[in-house]
C-alpha cells in the first residue's frame, strides 16, 4: 500500500437548485476540483461516486456531462456516509497501485424531493415515530439525564457553527444566530428545535486523489491521507449506551492507530453534526474530551475558532446543509482548505493535521450503520 | 498488487420470492458461500454488495441478518453490472493487501416491483418507446440487415441456453424449448419475441475472495482471478455501429491483455445474454469469432456444450433469469463450478480457464454505460 494525496478539491455552494439536474451539480463540483490542481480529465483513471438519492448510473451521468469516458466508474451508497465511503474506495484504488489518479465525487439533490432519509427515517421506524430527529432527541435526553446538563448547553453548538458559516461562502445558512433564537425556533422533537437540525439542501463535492509520489506533479499543496477507516456496526446498541455511538468510537480508535496519531495531534476537525447533540457525542467518541465533558469542551471554547481544536469551521452540517452523498467530501474540502491555509477569516492558524468524521445509516430495518474517519495532513 | 483467488461461491435458485425480504435472499447466498469453503463470518474483513433495486444500506441489512458486524461495508450500483462491479472492488481490496478475505454479494428482488430498468428503460427514453427490448430489437434489425441473416438464426441462442438450463437447478426456466416455440412466443419488439428476452426474477449470489497465498487455507479448489476489468463508455455509439458494443469490445481487449491470454485460451464463458441478439453481438465483441460470423459460431455448435467454447452453460440470463445485482456473481458461480469440474451433466470437460462478461446501463439520460470482464482460472 502506497501513500495517497489529495491534489484538488471542489464543491458547489450548498443550497437549493430545484431547476438543475443532479448530474449537473456533480459536474460543476468536478470542474471546480480540476481548477484546483493541474490534473485534467485525461489524467483520471478511475472514478467513484457516492450518492443516496441520485438514482442509477449517477457516476456515468456525471462523467458524460464532464466529457469523460472510458475509465471504471463505481457508484456507491452508504447513507449519509456515501461520500466518505466513495473516498475510501478511491483511496484503495490509488493506495493499491491500481491507478495513479482517481476522481471521487459526492452528490445529492434533496430540493423538490421528500428526502426521506434525513427527516423521516425508514418506513417501519417512521410509522412508530422514530424519525432521525426523534432518534437524536432521545440521545439528547439520555445525555442530559446522564450528565445533568440542559438543552441550552447543547444548543450552543449551533451558535458556534452558524458563526463559522458566516465566513464560508459555500454554506447554505450564513446568518449568525444567538442562543435564544436557537432555543426559540420551532420544536421538532423535544429537546431539539428546528435550528438544531441540519437543513435539507442540494450539493456536490469532489476530490482528486493521486499517488503520493506523483502529487507534486499536480499541485504545490498536496494533502496526505494518513488514515482512511470505514467500519460498520449497530447504530443503536440499546438505550443503555444511547449516549455513546459505538461505531464512531471504534472507527476513531482504529484511525488513530493507523495514523500513528492521537486526538491531541489534530488541529482541525469536521464532524457529523446532523443535530446539535451529535457534535457533542462525537467530541467524546473521537476522544477530543473525556466522557461527560463535551458541553464543557464546547463552553470553554476548545472547539471554537481560536480554541485548542476547532470543530466544524465550515459551519458543519447544521449550517452548511446536508446533502448526504456530498457531505463527506465537503468535509474533506474544508479540512484541505484549512491545511493549505486558505480558509480566510475562519483559518485555523498553523493547522497541519485534520480529521474528518462521517457516519451513516441507522434507520428502519437498517439499524446496522457505518462510520468513516479520514485523517489528513499537509 | 497480489494474486486473488475465489475460495467459495454461493447463490440461491433464481425465481420468485414475493414473500421474502431482499436481505434474506442475500443472507442465504452468503451462507451458501460459507458452506462452499472453510471461511467463516469471522474471517470476513470487508464486504461489497452490488444491487440496483434493494434500497439503502442493503449490505448492512444483509450483514445484520448474517450475524456479521464491524467490517467496512460498501454498497455499489452499476445497473446490470452492479454485481461484477462489486466483485472488482472486492478484488481491489484483496489485491491491494488491505484485507486478506473479502465477501462480495449481489442481490435484487424484482417480483412484486415494476422492475423498470429491464423492461421499460429510463423515463425519457421509455416515453419515446426506447425500452431495453426495443433497443436490442434495433440492434437485431441492424445486425440482420448488415449480415443478411434471419431472426431464426439469432433465436437459436434461446434453444441452446434453455437446453443448458434444463441441467441447472439454480435456473428459473428449466424446460427446454424448440425454435418454433421461441419464434412463436408473443412478439415483444420486432424481431424479439418473449422467449428471446430474459425473465425478471429475484436472486442473490455471493463470492468469497481471499489472498492467493492464503487460498489453500480455505479451500482445496481455489479459482484464481487472472484479470478484473471494468470500463465505461457510451452504450449507444450511434446507429452506424449499432451492431458492435464498443465498451464490451474494449473491456475484452483490455482483459485479455491483463490476463496474458487470448480468446483461444478460454474454455467456458458466461456472457450477458439479456436478449438473444446480445449473446451473438458479444461473441464478436469478445473475439470468440470474427465479425459477422456469430450466427455461424452458434449454428456450428461452437458455443454449445461439447463445442470449442461453450457459452452460458448455466442457461444464461435468458433462462436463469436476470436480477441485475445478482447476475454478475451468478455468472462467476457458474464458471467457478465449471473450473472445479462440478457442473454435472453440463460440465465442460477439462475446463481450466473461464471468462465472465457483464454489462450495464444504457438507458435514458444514462446512455453512458459499463462493461466488466473477469478472467478466471483454476
XYZ file of C-alpha atoms in Angstrom:
756
model
C 0.000 0.000 0.000
C 1.479 3.328 -1.011
C 0.859 6.904 0.099
C -2.109 8.741 -1.332
C -2.506 12.514 -1.526
C -5.341 14.877 -2.318
C -4.316 17.075 -5.251
C -7.519 19.017 -5.677
C -10.889 19.623 -4.064
C -14.042 21.175 -5.446
C -17.600 21.828 -4.434
C -20.601 23.952 -5.256
C -22.156 26.244 -2.665
C -24.721 24.077 -0.880
C -28.244 25.345 -1.459
C -31.430 24.820 -3.411
C -31.129 24.128 -7.118
C -34.620 22.929 -7.996
C -34.159 23.617 -11.713
C -30.890 21.772 -12.186
C -30.209 18.088 -12.743
C -28.304 16.297 -10.010
C -25.620 15.301 -12.515
C -25.116 18.958 -13.400
C -24.372 19.677 -9.741
C -21.849 16.814 -9.753
C -20.212 18.063 -12.930
C -19.761 21.557 -11.508
C -18.021 20.177 -8.421
C -15.736 18.069 -10.625
C -14.796 21.065 -12.772
C -14.116 23.058 -9.602
C -11.745 20.310 -8.436
C -9.941 20.306 -11.781
C -9.494 24.077 -11.429
C -7.942 23.472 -8.017
C -4.979 21.500 -9.399
C -3.312 20.767 -12.703
C -4.947 17.369 -13.217
C -7.232 17.211 -16.231
C -9.991 14.901 -17.359
C -7.432 12.861 -19.277
C -5.496 12.092 -16.097
C -8.433 10.416 -14.340
C -8.056 6.637 -14.430
C -10.945 5.630 -12.199
C -13.985 7.322 -10.681
C -16.033 6.642 -7.526
C -19.291 8.457 -6.893
C -21.219 8.491 -3.621
C -24.910 9.333 -3.517
C -28.086 8.278 -1.759
C -30.846 9.761 -3.878
C -29.323 10.476 -7.297
C -30.569 7.253 -8.891
C -28.961 4.711 -11.196
C -25.742 5.429 -13.017
C -25.077 8.773 -11.356
C -21.325 8.409 -11.950
C -21.845 7.628 -15.622
C -24.163 10.624 -15.961
C -21.642 12.975 -14.362
C -18.809 11.567 -16.462
C -20.799 12.095 -19.625
C -21.596 15.715 -18.778
C -17.974 16.339 -17.844
C -16.815 14.892 -21.149
C -15.061 11.926 -19.608
C -15.307 8.334 -20.706
C -13.603 5.002 -20.648
C -12.410 4.577 -17.085
C -14.010 2.305 -14.456
C -16.858 4.045 -12.640
C -18.325 2.749 -9.383
C -21.469 4.187 -7.795
C -21.608 3.884 -4.038
C -24.362 4.168 -1.442
C -23.756 4.184 2.277
C -26.464 6.518 3.577
C -25.017 9.740 4.977
C -21.524 8.235 4.705
C -21.833 7.679 0.944
C -19.300 10.365 0.027
C -16.733 9.215 2.583
C -17.215 5.604 1.522
C -16.519 6.652 -2.059
C -13.386 8.398 -0.789
C -12.234 5.258 0.947
C -12.704 3.196 -2.215
C -10.844 5.810 -4.247
C -8.066 5.771 -1.679
C -7.903 1.984 -2.014
C -7.616 2.188 -5.811
C -4.646 4.557 -5.588
C -3.018 3.022 -2.495
C -3.086 -0.388 -4.149
C -1.144 0.828 -7.170
C -4.061 0.032 -9.485
C -4.302 3.673 -10.622
C -2.276 6.852 -10.088
C -5.179 9.302 -10.300
C -8.723 8.738 -9.066
C -11.694 11.091 -9.029
C -14.123 10.893 -6.106
C -17.456 12.681 -6.252
C -20.314 13.071 -3.798
C -23.671 14.454 -4.782
C -27.319 14.635 -3.763
C -30.259 16.822 -4.615
C -32.955 16.983 -1.963
C -34.889 20.049 -3.049
C -38.121 19.027 -4.653
C -37.862 15.569 -3.079
C -39.326 14.187 0.091
C -35.786 13.476 1.312
C -36.967 10.575 3.451
C -33.649 9.600 4.991
C -32.992 12.729 6.950
C -36.386 13.751 8.115
C -38.475 10.661 8.289
C -36.128 7.726 8.688
C -37.117 4.365 7.262
C -40.685 3.264 6.752
C -41.073 0.943 9.706
C -39.445 3.229 12.237
C -41.141 6.284 10.830
C -44.503 4.610 11.372
C -43.558 4.295 15.029
C -42.386 7.899 15.164
C -38.702 7.016 15.272
C -37.534 9.518 12.686
C -33.971 10.781 12.635
C -34.766 13.908 14.673
C -36.642 11.733 17.178
C -33.719 9.333 17.462
C -31.294 12.155 18.175
C -33.764 13.787 20.529
C -33.713 10.553 22.547
C -29.935 10.665 22.540
C -30.055 14.255 23.744
C -32.488 13.326 26.513
C -30.284 10.432 27.560
C -27.187 12.629 27.564
C -28.899 15.392 29.527
C -30.102 12.949 32.127
C -26.803 11.081 32.376
C -24.654 14.171 32.868
C -27.128 16.639 34.346
C -26.854 19.244 31.611
C -29.558 21.360 29.985
C -30.511 21.843 26.350
C -29.018 25.360 26.362
C -25.586 23.798 26.836
C -26.169 21.521 23.854
C -27.710 24.137 21.587
C -24.545 26.229 21.856
C -23.159 24.033 19.067
C -25.494 25.799 16.657
C -24.363 29.267 17.699
C -20.732 28.277 17.133
C -21.325 26.593 13.789
C -23.539 29.356 12.426
C -20.840 31.873 13.348
C -18.279 29.815 11.447
C -20.638 29.523 8.469
C -20.971 33.296 8.252
C -17.387 33.215 6.944
C -17.976 30.395 4.423
C -19.396 31.273 1.026
C -20.225 27.597 0.387
C -22.599 27.362 3.358
C -26.383 27.372 2.939
C -27.063 29.312 6.153
C -24.764 32.297 6.535
C -26.592 34.325 9.166
C -25.223 34.006 12.705
C -27.824 33.139 15.344
C -27.826 33.621 19.091
C -28.777 31.045 21.669
C -32.247 32.477 22.202
C -33.032 32.192 18.525
C -31.890 28.559 18.521
C -33.896 27.633 21.593
C -36.971 29.535 20.464
C -37.116 28.124 16.952
C -39.899 25.622 16.305
C -39.789 22.432 18.354
C -39.056 19.424 16.129
C -38.507 16.673 18.668
C -38.081 17.589 22.319
C -35.480 18.965 23.137
C -34.286 19.544 19.544
C -35.582 22.725 17.942
C -35.507 23.438 14.218
C -32.171 25.268 14.265
C -30.615 22.260 15.977
C -31.401 20.075 12.911
C -29.355 20.269 9.718
C -31.182 21.661 6.684
C -32.047 19.610 3.612
C -30.170 21.071 0.673
C -28.624 20.160 -2.666
C -24.892 19.843 -3.000
C -21.934 18.304 -4.741
C -18.284 17.932 -3.904
C -15.262 16.302 -5.500
C -11.768 15.211 -4.580
C -8.885 14.288 -6.877
C -6.644 11.629 -5.391
C -3.137 10.975 -6.651
C -0.301 8.650 -5.759
C 1.785 10.364 -3.093
C 4.986 10.233 -5.120
C 3.260 11.969 -8.056
C 1.439 14.603 -6.017
C 3.840 17.468 -6.765
C 3.174 16.995 -10.475
C -0.413 18.115 -9.901
C -0.258 20.665 -7.106
C 2.194 22.532 -4.924
C -0.050 21.996 -1.909
C -0.908 18.301 -1.695
C -2.610 16.992 1.417
C -1.777 13.461 2.509
C -4.357 10.875 3.581
C -2.652 9.374 6.610
C -5.577 7.125 7.594
C -8.737 6.008 5.826
C -11.015 3.971 8.021
C -14.540 2.682 7.436
C -16.405 0.418 9.794
C -19.895 -0.892 10.351
C -21.887 -1.917 13.356
C -25.121 -1.374 15.144
C -26.271 2.215 15.166
C -28.423 1.622 18.204
C -26.630 -0.534 20.709
C -29.562 -0.086 23.060
C -30.908 2.512 25.422
C -28.191 1.824 27.949
C -25.484 3.379 25.778
C -27.543 5.770 23.734
C -25.051 8.463 24.649
C -22.055 6.643 23.154
C -22.107 5.973 19.409
C -20.130 2.738 19.341
C -19.208 2.684 15.654
C -17.722 6.164 15.794
C -15.769 5.274 18.927
C -14.335 2.238 17.168
C -13.655 3.955 13.837
C -11.771 6.732 15.637
C -9.690 4.341 17.708
C -8.743 2.377 14.601
C -7.999 5.509 12.575
C -5.710 6.939 15.251
C -3.852 3.643 15.347
C -3.478 3.596 11.556
C -2.297 7.206 11.538
C 0.078 6.750 14.442
C -1.503 9.865 15.921
C -3.805 10.686 18.778
C -6.593 13.240 19.261
C -4.031 15.635 20.738
C -2.362 15.806 17.319
C -5.486 17.000 15.496
C -5.557 20.725 14.691
C -8.944 20.965 12.978
C -11.891 18.615 12.511
C -15.110 18.359 10.554
C -17.516 16.030 12.323
C -21.012 14.813 11.600
C -23.239 17.382 13.352
C -26.553 16.414 11.761
C -28.088 17.585 15.042
C -26.687 19.748 17.838
C -26.350 16.772 20.176
C -24.448 14.806 17.531
C -21.430 17.086 17.641
C -21.212 16.754 21.426
C -21.492 12.957 21.334
C -18.750 12.839 18.743
C -16.367 15.051 20.753
C -16.333 12.190 23.209
C -16.395 9.385 20.648
C -13.377 10.898 18.902
C -11.615 11.395 22.258
C -11.465 15.155 21.863
C -12.523 15.304 25.510
C -13.298 12.802 28.290
C -16.767 11.246 28.536
C -19.324 13.589 30.032
C -17.249 16.698 29.334
C -18.491 17.586 25.865
C -20.555 20.576 26.994
C -17.549 21.873 28.921
C -15.360 21.402 25.803
C -17.871 23.462 23.839
C -18.477 26.076 26.527
C -14.820 26.808 27.206
C -14.210 27.490 23.532
C -11.981 24.476 22.864
C -13.928 23.665 19.698
C -14.320 27.276 18.570
C -12.045 29.166 16.227
C -9.015 30.095 18.311
C -9.568 27.125 20.616
C -7.417 24.034 21.021
C -9.318 22.001 18.421
C -11.710 23.996 16.240
C -14.576 21.794 15.044
C -16.772 22.400 12.003
C -15.103 25.588 10.889
C -17.131 25.235 7.677
C -20.354 25.606 9.635
C -20.893 21.869 9.728
C -23.994 20.092 8.532
C -26.027 22.331 10.867
C -25.258 25.452 8.853
C -23.721 24.320 5.568
C -26.538 21.816 4.944
C -26.555 18.072 4.466
C -26.976 16.586 1.001
C -25.895 13.129 2.183
C -23.791 11.980 -0.782
C -21.918 15.289 -0.863
C -21.412 15.792 2.859
C -18.352 13.589 3.425
C -16.350 15.186 0.627
C -17.462 18.703 1.558
C -15.982 17.997 4.988
C -12.755 16.981 3.244
C -12.941 20.187 1.178
C -12.953 22.242 4.379
C -10.116 20.392 6.083
C -7.963 20.531 2.937
C -8.672 24.271 2.674
C -7.637 24.696 6.317
C -4.464 22.635 5.952
C -3.490 24.707 2.933
C -4.011 27.889 4.943
C -6.634 29.180 2.537
C -9.661 29.393 4.834
C -9.632 33.191 5.079
C -11.363 34.647 8.122
C -12.086 31.211 9.539
C -8.490 29.941 9.149
C -7.123 27.801 11.983
C -3.624 29.160 12.410
C -0.841 26.692 11.675
C -3.171 23.761 11.067
C -1.116 20.776 9.926
C -3.302 17.773 10.741
C -7.054 17.429 10.350
C -9.747 14.837 10.918
C -12.951 14.159 9.012
C -15.719 12.097 10.588
C -18.845 10.942 8.825
C -21.478 8.425 9.813
C -24.486 6.981 8.046
C -27.446 4.694 8.429
C -29.322 3.757 11.485
C -32.932 3.858 10.495
C -35.564 1.215 9.993
C -34.522 -2.323 9.048
C -31.213 -0.678 8.541
C -30.021 -0.148 12.088
C -26.707 -1.561 11.016
C -24.746 1.551 10.143
C -21.379 2.937 9.022
C -18.798 5.332 10.358
C -15.827 6.679 8.492
C -12.764 8.595 9.628
C -10.118 10.159 7.446
C -7.015 11.752 8.925
C -5.370 14.298 6.629
C -2.041 16.084 6.927
C -0.106 18.605 4.895
C -0.884 -5.940 -6.411
C -1.045 -9.550 -5.322
C -2.925 -12.598 -6.594
C -6.556 -13.015 -5.574
C -8.476 -16.288 -5.531
C -12.092 -17.245 -5.142
C -12.425 -19.586 -2.169
C -16.181 -20.039 -2.181
C -19.273 -19.244 -4.205
C -22.928 -19.323 -3.251
C -26.304 -18.475 -4.703
C -29.976 -19.153 -4.297
C -32.002 -20.666 -7.124
C -33.222 -17.691 -9.147
C -37.000 -17.385 -9.036
C -39.903 -15.564 -7.462
C -39.793 -14.955 -3.730
C -42.563 -12.404 -3.230
C -42.881 -13.138 0.490
C -39.226 -12.765 1.391
C -37.156 -9.665 2.121
C -34.372 -8.894 -0.307
C -31.833 -9.024 2.538
C -32.997 -12.557 3.366
C -32.166 -13.608 -0.179
C -28.722 -12.047 0.199
C -28.135 -13.756 3.519
C -28.987 -17.161 2.060
C -26.468 -16.698 -0.747
C -23.813 -15.659 1.770
C -24.446 -18.718 3.922
C -24.272 -20.898 0.816
C -20.850 -19.397 0.018
C -19.630 -20.043 3.561
C -20.726 -23.684 3.156
C -18.670 -23.854 -0.018
C -15.350 -23.242 1.763
C -13.945 -23.170 5.264
C -14.094 -19.394 5.668
C -16.446 -18.221 8.387
C -18.119 -14.957 9.245
C -15.200 -14.098 11.495
C -12.758 -14.289 8.598
C -14.505 -11.603 6.551
C -12.623 -8.311 6.772
C -14.558 -6.278 4.228
C -17.819 -6.595 2.316
C -19.004 -5.211 -1.024
C -22.625 -5.545 -2.094
C -23.991 -4.868 -5.577
C -27.657 -4.134 -6.153
C -29.874 -1.896 -8.254
C -33.239 -2.046 -6.523
C -32.572 -3.240 -2.964
C -32.575 0.241 -1.429
C -30.339 1.939 1.113
C -27.933 0.019 3.292
C -28.509 -3.344 1.625
C -25.050 -4.550 2.676
C -25.647 -3.514 6.265
C -29.008 -5.289 6.262
C -27.508 -8.499 4.906
C -24.620 -8.334 7.372
C -27.014 -7.904 10.269
C -29.128 -10.901 9.228
C -25.999 -12.981 8.718
C -24.755 -12.076 12.174
C -21.758 -10.113 10.935
C -20.636 -6.708 12.082
C -17.717 -4.373 12.311
C -16.038 -4.573 8.939
C -16.224 -1.915 6.208
C -19.297 -2.376 4.007
C -19.700 -0.675 0.636
C -22.941 -0.730 -1.361
C -22.488 -0.492 -5.101
C -24.791 0.306 -8.009
C -23.797 -0.036 -11.631
C -27.055 -1.080 -13.308
C -26.897 -4.664 -14.620
C -23.161 -4.720 -13.893
C -23.658 -3.985 -10.175
C -22.587 -7.463 -9.041
C -19.491 -7.534 -11.236
C -18.556 -4.022 -10.135
C -18.790 -5.166 -6.524
C -16.525 -8.083 -7.459
C -13.984 -5.731 -8.967
C -13.940 -3.581 -5.824
C -13.580 -6.677 -3.652
C -10.746 -7.849 -5.868
C -9.084 -4.454 -5.413
C -9.366 -4.661 -1.618
C -7.632 -8.054 -1.539
C -5.172 -7.399 -4.383
C -4.015 -4.220 -2.644
C -3.125 -6.068 0.540
C -5.702 -4.074 2.514
C -7.561 -7.246 3.528
C -6.974 -10.988 3.162
C -10.615 -12.041 2.963
C -13.460 -10.094 1.317
C -17.094 -11.012 0.855
C -18.849 -9.913 -2.319
C -22.619 -10.166 -2.623
C -25.066 -9.415 -5.433
C -28.803 -9.269 -4.888
C -32.042 -7.968 -6.351
C -35.701 -8.715 -5.919
C -37.882 -7.820 -8.881
C -41.018 -9.796 -8.124
C -43.730 -7.502 -6.900
C -41.896 -4.491 -8.335
C -42.258 -2.710 -11.629
C -38.617 -3.561 -12.394
C -38.242 -0.502 -14.553
C -34.659 -0.969 -15.637
C -35.085 -4.166 -17.561
C -38.456 -3.747 -19.139
C -39.038 -0.075 -19.555
C -35.665 1.633 -19.597
C -35.355 5.163 -18.259
C -38.209 7.622 -18.160
C -37.234 9.816 -21.065
C -36.389 7.004 -23.436
C -39.365 4.961 -22.331
C -41.646 7.858 -23.238
C -40.180 7.659 -26.738
C -40.598 3.871 -26.828
C -36.896 3.171 -26.474
C -37.186 0.476 -23.838
C -34.486 -2.132 -23.363
C -36.244 -4.718 -25.570
C -36.747 -2.030 -28.227
C -33.093 -1.051 -28.097
C -31.958 -4.642 -28.577
C -34.584 -5.170 -31.253
C -32.973 -2.303 -33.172
C -29.597 -3.948 -32.698
C -31.041 -7.208 -34.000
C -32.507 -5.430 -37.031
C -29.202 -3.723 -37.743
C -27.316 -6.995 -37.417
C -29.754 -8.877 -39.651
C -29.517 -6.214 -42.332
C -25.749 -5.869 -42.113
C -25.016 -9.579 -42.413
C -28.081 -10.862 -44.234
C -29.231 -13.281 -41.556
C -32.749 -14.060 -40.333
C -34.246 -13.993 -36.849
C -34.330 -17.794 -36.762
C -30.539 -17.805 -36.768
C -30.491 -15.409 -33.830
C -33.229 -17.113 -31.827
C -31.189 -20.324 -31.762
C -29.381 -18.813 -28.772
C -32.510 -19.391 -26.700
C -32.789 -23.053 -27.706
C -29.160 -23.628 -26.672
C -29.410 -21.749 -23.383
C -32.718 -23.330 -22.381
C -31.204 -26.765 -23.027
C -28.270 -25.880 -20.772
C -30.636 -24.585 -18.105
C -32.516 -27.863 -18.019
C -29.412 -29.238 -16.275
C -29.087 -26.357 -13.784
C -31.144 -26.483 -10.608
C -30.471 -22.766 -9.979
C -32.140 -21.670 -13.201
C -35.618 -20.114 -13.239
C -36.642 -21.665 -16.569
C -35.729 -25.344 -16.743
C -37.911 -26.518 -19.639
C -36.114 -26.876 -22.977
C -37.798 -25.093 -25.886
C -37.542 -25.637 -29.626
C -37.025 -22.961 -32.236
C -40.693 -22.859 -33.215
C -41.718 -22.167 -29.642
C -39.203 -19.329 -29.403
C -40.252 -17.743 -32.680
C -43.973 -18.201 -31.978
C -43.941 -16.756 -28.464
C -45.509 -13.318 -28.094
C -43.848 -10.517 -30.021
C -42.217 -8.007 -27.661
C -40.262 -5.785 -30.045
C -39.839 -6.913 -33.634
C -37.944 -9.249 -34.173
C -37.529 -10.174 -30.474
C -40.207 -12.500 -29.141
C -40.884 -13.081 -25.438
C -38.609 -16.104 -25.129
C -35.765 -14.055 -26.551
C -35.946 -11.673 -23.550
C -34.559 -12.587 -20.119
C -37.156 -13.034 -17.369
C -37.476 -10.718 -14.369
C -36.725 -12.763 -11.260
C -35.369 -12.485 -7.741
C -31.894 -13.710 -6.954
C -28.794 -13.474 -4.815
C -25.237 -14.666 -5.203
C -22.033 -14.389 -3.209
C -18.316 -14.854 -3.682
C -15.616 -15.138 -1.034
C -12.307 -13.672 -2.169
C -9.026 -14.492 -0.474
C -5.401 -13.555 -0.961
C -3.906 -16.062 -3.396
C -1.200 -17.195 -0.994
C -3.820 -17.977 1.668
C -6.310 -19.691 -0.627
C -5.401 -23.256 0.328
C -6.266 -22.462 3.923
C -9.906 -22.019 2.896
C -10.453 -24.478 0.057
C -8.753 -27.242 -1.857
C -10.203 -25.917 -5.100
C -9.439 -22.204 -5.331
C -10.058 -20.390 -8.583
C -7.727 -17.532 -9.468
C -8.865 -14.161 -10.782
C -6.347 -13.552 -13.548
C -7.947 -10.346 -14.810
C -10.553 -7.969 -13.412
C -11.515 -5.226 -15.799
C -14.241 -2.599 -15.618
C -14.725 0.169 -18.120
C -17.267 2.778 -19.062
C -18.279 4.454 -22.242
C -21.192 5.221 -24.445
C -23.686 2.409 -24.712
C -25.010 3.766 -27.966
C -22.185 4.924 -30.178
C -24.757 5.639 -32.862
C -26.771 3.807 -35.467
C -23.741 3.257 -37.674
C -22.183 0.775 -35.260
C -25.286 -0.476 -33.502
C -24.015 -3.996 -34.144
C -20.749 -3.530 -32.233
C -20.980 -2.804 -28.493
C -17.873 -0.680 -28.119
C -17.471 -0.896 -24.334
C -17.524 -4.692 -24.380
C -15.018 -4.771 -27.244
C -12.682 -2.559 -25.250
C -13.191 -4.303 -21.897
C -12.406 -7.643 -23.539
C -9.296 -6.389 -25.280
C -8.005 -4.893 -22.028
C -8.873 -8.000 -20.001
C -7.064 -10.320 -22.423
C -4.020 -8.078 -22.214
C -4.121 -8.081 -18.399
C -4.537 -11.860 -18.327
C -1.848 -12.505 -20.920
C -4.387 -14.728 -22.657
C -6.460 -14.609 -25.789
C -9.956 -15.781 -26.654
C -8.449 -19.053 -27.902
C -7.427 -19.803 -24.303
C -10.965 -19.553 -22.913
C -12.649 -22.907 -22.204
C -16.021 -21.705 -20.931
C -17.772 -18.339 -20.755
C -20.809 -16.721 -19.218
C -21.813 -13.665 -21.184
C -24.563 -11.093 -20.845
C -27.417 -12.566 -22.927
C -30.205 -10.283 -21.732
C -31.679 -10.812 -25.207
C -30.971 -13.425 -27.862
C -29.153 -10.926 -30.085
C -26.937 -9.831 -27.163
C -25.147 -13.161 -26.979
C -24.348 -13.051 -30.693
C -23.060 -9.466 -30.541
C -20.846 -10.422 -27.626
C -19.358 -13.473 -29.400
C -17.845 -10.945 -31.755
C -17.068 -8.290 -29.144
C -15.178 -10.872 -27.074
C -13.367 -12.118 -30.209
C -14.841 -15.599 -29.912
C -15.418 -15.407 -33.670
C -14.754 -12.866 -36.432
C -17.216 -10.041 -37.075
C -20.282 -11.169 -38.916
C -19.786 -14.831 -38.069
C -21.690 -15.046 -34.793
C -24.646 -16.940 -36.231
C -22.230 -19.411 -37.832
C -20.436 -19.799 -34.450
C -23.797 -20.588 -32.853
C -25.094 -22.803 -35.662
C -21.992 -24.982 -35.930
C -22.174 -25.751 -32.216
C -19.007 -23.911 -31.217
C -20.819 -22.294 -28.270
C -22.787 -25.399 -27.302
C -21.782 -27.977 -24.735
C -19.184 -30.119 -26.467
C -18.201 -27.235 -28.740
C -14.948 -25.336 -28.830
C -16.117 -22.635 -26.399
C -19.372 -23.405 -24.577
C -21.190 -20.187 -23.674
C -23.792 -19.743 -20.949
C -23.747 -23.316 -19.724
C -25.814 -22.079 -16.760
C -28.648 -21.161 -19.101
C -27.576 -17.537 -19.159
C -29.788 -14.600 -18.309
C -32.269 -15.856 -20.937
C -33.102 -18.977 -18.913
C -31.651 -18.483 -15.452
C -33.240 -15.042 -15.090
C -31.779 -11.607 -14.527
C -31.961 -9.986 -11.090
C -29.416 -7.309 -12.040
C -27.406 -7.059 -8.818
C -27.087 -10.841 -8.597
C -26.373 -11.600 -12.246
C -22.644 -10.877 -12.391
C -21.824 -13.076 -9.407
C -24.159 -15.851 -10.559
C -22.125 -15.895 -13.757
C -18.997 -16.259 -11.620
C -20.730 -19.040 -9.675
C -21.203 -20.995 -12.901
C -17.669 -20.511 -14.207
C -16.163 -21.443 -10.836
C -18.363 -24.550 -10.758
C -17.169 -25.466 -14.253
C -13.489 -24.881 -13.464
C -13.834 -27.096 -10.410
C -15.354 -29.848 -12.541
C -18.571 -29.867 -10.513
C -21.109 -28.877 -13.152
C -22.609 -32.356 -13.501
C -24.416 -33.038 -16.775
C -23.476 -29.643 -18.164
C -19.751 -29.962 -17.321
C -17.297 -28.651 -19.899
C -14.624 -31.332 -19.927
C -11.205 -30.210 -18.821
C -12.189 -26.564 -18.398
C -9.241 -24.669 -16.954
C -9.881 -21.050 -17.939
C -13.182 -19.196 -17.990
C -14.475 -15.727 -18.818
C -17.330 -13.749 -17.293
C -18.791 -10.772 -19.143
C -21.357 -8.395 -17.739
C -22.581 -5.051 -18.966
C -24.923 -2.445 -17.538
C -26.612 0.839 -18.236
C -27.547 2.387 -21.484
C -30.979 3.797 -20.936
C -32.314 7.315 -20.656
C -30.023 10.129 -19.510
C -27.786 7.280 -18.640
C -26.506 6.208 -22.024
C -23.050 6.165 -20.543
C -22.677 2.543 -19.511
C -20.327 -0.055 -18.019
C -18.817 -3.339 -19.101
C -16.908 -5.729 -16.921
C -14.790 -8.770 -17.744
C -13.300 -11.226 -15.285
C -10.975 -13.992 -16.427
C -10.812 -16.927 -14.024
C -8.506 -19.939 -13.959
C -8.053 -22.985 -11.768
